[in-house]
Coordinates of C-alpha atoms in Angstrom, one line a residue:
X85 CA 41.6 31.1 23.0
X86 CA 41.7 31.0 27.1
X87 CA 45.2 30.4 27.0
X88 CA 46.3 33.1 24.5
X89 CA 44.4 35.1 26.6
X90 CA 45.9 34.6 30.0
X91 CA 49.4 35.8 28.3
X92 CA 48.1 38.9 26.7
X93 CA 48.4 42.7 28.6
X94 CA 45.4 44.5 28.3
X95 CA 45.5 47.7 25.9
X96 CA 48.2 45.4 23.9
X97 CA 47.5 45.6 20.0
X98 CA 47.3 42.1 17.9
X99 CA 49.0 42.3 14.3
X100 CA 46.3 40.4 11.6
X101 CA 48.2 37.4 12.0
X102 CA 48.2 37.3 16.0
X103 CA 44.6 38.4 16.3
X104 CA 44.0 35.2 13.4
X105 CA 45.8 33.0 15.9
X106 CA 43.9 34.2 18.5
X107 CA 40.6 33.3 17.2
X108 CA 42.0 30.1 16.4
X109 CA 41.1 30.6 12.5
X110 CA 42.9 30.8 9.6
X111 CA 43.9 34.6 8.1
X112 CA 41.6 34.2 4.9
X113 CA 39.3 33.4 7.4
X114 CA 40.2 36.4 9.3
X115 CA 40.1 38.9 6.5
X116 CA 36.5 37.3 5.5
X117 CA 35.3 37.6 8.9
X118 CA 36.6 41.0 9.7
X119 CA 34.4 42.5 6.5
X120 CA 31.5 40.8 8.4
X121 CA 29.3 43.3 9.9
X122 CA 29.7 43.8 13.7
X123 CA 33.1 42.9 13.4
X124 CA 35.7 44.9 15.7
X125 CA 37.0 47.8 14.4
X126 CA 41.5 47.8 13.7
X127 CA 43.2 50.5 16.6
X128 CA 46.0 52.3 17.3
X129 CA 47.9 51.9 20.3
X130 CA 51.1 52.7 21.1
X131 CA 51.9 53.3 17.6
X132 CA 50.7 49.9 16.8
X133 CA 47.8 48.9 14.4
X134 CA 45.3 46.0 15.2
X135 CA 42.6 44.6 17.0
X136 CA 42.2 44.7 20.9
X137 CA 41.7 41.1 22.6
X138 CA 39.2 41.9 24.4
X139 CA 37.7 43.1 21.6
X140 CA 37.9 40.1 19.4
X141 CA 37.1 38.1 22.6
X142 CA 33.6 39.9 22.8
X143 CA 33.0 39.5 19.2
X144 CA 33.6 35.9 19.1
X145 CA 31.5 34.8 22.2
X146 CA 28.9 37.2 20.6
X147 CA 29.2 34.5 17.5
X148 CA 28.9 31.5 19.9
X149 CA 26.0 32.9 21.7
X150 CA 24.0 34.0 18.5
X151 CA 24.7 29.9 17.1
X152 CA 23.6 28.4 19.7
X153 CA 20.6 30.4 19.8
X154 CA 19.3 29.8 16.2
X155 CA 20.1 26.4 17.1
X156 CA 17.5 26.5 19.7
X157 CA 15.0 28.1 17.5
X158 CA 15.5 31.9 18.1
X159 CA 16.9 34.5 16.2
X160 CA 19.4 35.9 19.1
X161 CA 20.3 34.8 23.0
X162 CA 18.8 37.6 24.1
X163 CA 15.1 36.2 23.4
X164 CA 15.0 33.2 25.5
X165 CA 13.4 32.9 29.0
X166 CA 15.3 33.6 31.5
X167 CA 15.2 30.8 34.1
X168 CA 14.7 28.1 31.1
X169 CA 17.8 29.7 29.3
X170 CA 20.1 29.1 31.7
X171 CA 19.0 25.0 31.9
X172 CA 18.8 24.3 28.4
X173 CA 21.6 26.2 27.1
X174 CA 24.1 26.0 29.5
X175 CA 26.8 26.8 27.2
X176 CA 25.2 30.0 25.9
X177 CA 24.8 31.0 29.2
X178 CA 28.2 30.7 30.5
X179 CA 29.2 32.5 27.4
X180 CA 26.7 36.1 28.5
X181 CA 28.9 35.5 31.9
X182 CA 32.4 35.5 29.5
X183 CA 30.9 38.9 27.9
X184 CA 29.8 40.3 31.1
X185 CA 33.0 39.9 32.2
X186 CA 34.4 41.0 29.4
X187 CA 32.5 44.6 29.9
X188 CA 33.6 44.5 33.6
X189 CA 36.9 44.1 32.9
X190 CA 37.6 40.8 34.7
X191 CA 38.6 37.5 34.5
X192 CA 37.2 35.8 32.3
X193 CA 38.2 32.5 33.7
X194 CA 36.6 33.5 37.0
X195 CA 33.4 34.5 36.0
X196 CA 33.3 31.0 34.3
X197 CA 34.3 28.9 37.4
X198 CA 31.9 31.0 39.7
X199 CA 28.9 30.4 37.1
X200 CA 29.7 26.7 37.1
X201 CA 30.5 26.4 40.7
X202 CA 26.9 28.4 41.5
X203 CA 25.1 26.3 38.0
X204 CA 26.1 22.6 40.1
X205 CA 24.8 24.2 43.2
X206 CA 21.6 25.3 41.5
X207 CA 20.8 22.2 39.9
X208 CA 22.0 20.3 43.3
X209 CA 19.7 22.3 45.5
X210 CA 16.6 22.2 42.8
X211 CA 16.7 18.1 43.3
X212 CA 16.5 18.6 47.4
X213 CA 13.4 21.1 47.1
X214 CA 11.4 19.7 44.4
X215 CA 12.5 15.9 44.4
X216 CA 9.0 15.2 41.9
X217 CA 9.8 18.2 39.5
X218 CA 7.9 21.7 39.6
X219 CA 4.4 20.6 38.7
X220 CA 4.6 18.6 42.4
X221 CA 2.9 20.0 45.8
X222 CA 6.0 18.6 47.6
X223 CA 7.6 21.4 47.7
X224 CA 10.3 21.8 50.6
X225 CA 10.2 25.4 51.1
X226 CA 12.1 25.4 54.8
X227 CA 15.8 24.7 55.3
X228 CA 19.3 24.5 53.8
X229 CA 18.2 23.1 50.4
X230 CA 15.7 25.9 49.9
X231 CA 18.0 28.6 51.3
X232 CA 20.5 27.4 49.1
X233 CA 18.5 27.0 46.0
X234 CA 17.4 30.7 46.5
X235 CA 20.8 32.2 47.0
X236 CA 22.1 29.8 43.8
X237 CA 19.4 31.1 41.4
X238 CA 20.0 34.7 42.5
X239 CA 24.0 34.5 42.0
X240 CA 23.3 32.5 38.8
X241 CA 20.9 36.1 37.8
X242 CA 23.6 38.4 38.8
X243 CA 26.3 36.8 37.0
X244 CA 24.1 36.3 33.6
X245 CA 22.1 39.6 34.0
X246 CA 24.1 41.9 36.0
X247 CA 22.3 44.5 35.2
X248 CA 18.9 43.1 37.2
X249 CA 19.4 44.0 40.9
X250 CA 18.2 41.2 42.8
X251 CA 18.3 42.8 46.3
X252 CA 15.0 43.9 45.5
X253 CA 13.3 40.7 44.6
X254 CA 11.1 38.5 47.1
X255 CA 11.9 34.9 47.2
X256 CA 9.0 34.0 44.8
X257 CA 10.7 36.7 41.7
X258 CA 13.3 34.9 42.5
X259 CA 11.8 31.7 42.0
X260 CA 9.5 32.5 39.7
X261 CA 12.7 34.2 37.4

């Protein structure tokens, strides 16, 4: 879908065939799916009926998010704790950075890349200052690795919730986020 994505204007229309394409599903599939509640609504643009990619974009990483949740053991993403959520379900994570982006009206592929980029540095920086796990009194709260594990776990709230502002959390919100 990332590549069909890349090649597609944005206010451009897809016909029922193109949008089934672009969703990577067959159009039986498509026709069952759009009768499905929450489903994107057809549009005219240009003279031309069918679905906007961003909005079938939205709707399917809505879908992913709202699987992998129940997998976990809730009934939607938006349930989960905050900090734990991002660990343990990685994927669904990413995929609340693909929608925010999504609402934002950027790329897609950047907001992914950033939360990766910031998600390795999170998880680098969390081994440096607590190399025994949280429970541990060892914690290293001076230096790079904090200061770097502080900055990673507030660009890692920004690009999952943008809509917490996180210039006015201390250190230990932060943390304890």
């Amino acid at each position: 879908m990332q590549e069909k994505q890349q090649n597609i204007s944005i206010n451009q229309v897809l016909s029922i065939q193109d949008s089934a394409k672009y969703l990577g599903i067959s159009r039986s599939s498509f026709w069952r799916k759009a009768k499905s509640d929450g489903f994107p609504s057809k549009v005219i643009i240009n003279n031309k009926v069918g679905y906007r990619p961003e909005d079938l974009e939205e709707w399917h990483s809505k879908q992913v998010a709202n699987r992998e949740a129940k997998r976990s053991g809730v009934p939607t993403y938006e349930y989960l704790g905050k900090a734990q959520f991002i660990l343990k379900c990685h994927d669904l994570a990413r995929d609340c950075v693909r929608m925010n982006a999504i609402r934002k009206g950027t790329s897609i592929l950047e907001a992914e890349r950033l939360f990766e980029w910031t998600f390795d540095r999170l998880k680098d920086s969390y081994v440096k200052v607590f190399p025994q796990g949280l429970d541990s009194e060892n914690f290293d709260y001076e230096g790079k690795p904090w200061k770097d594990f502080i900055e990673a776990k507030e660009e890692i709230i920004k690009l999952v919730w943008p809509e917490i502002d996180t210039d006015d959390l201390t250190e230990e919100e932060i943390l304890a986020f």
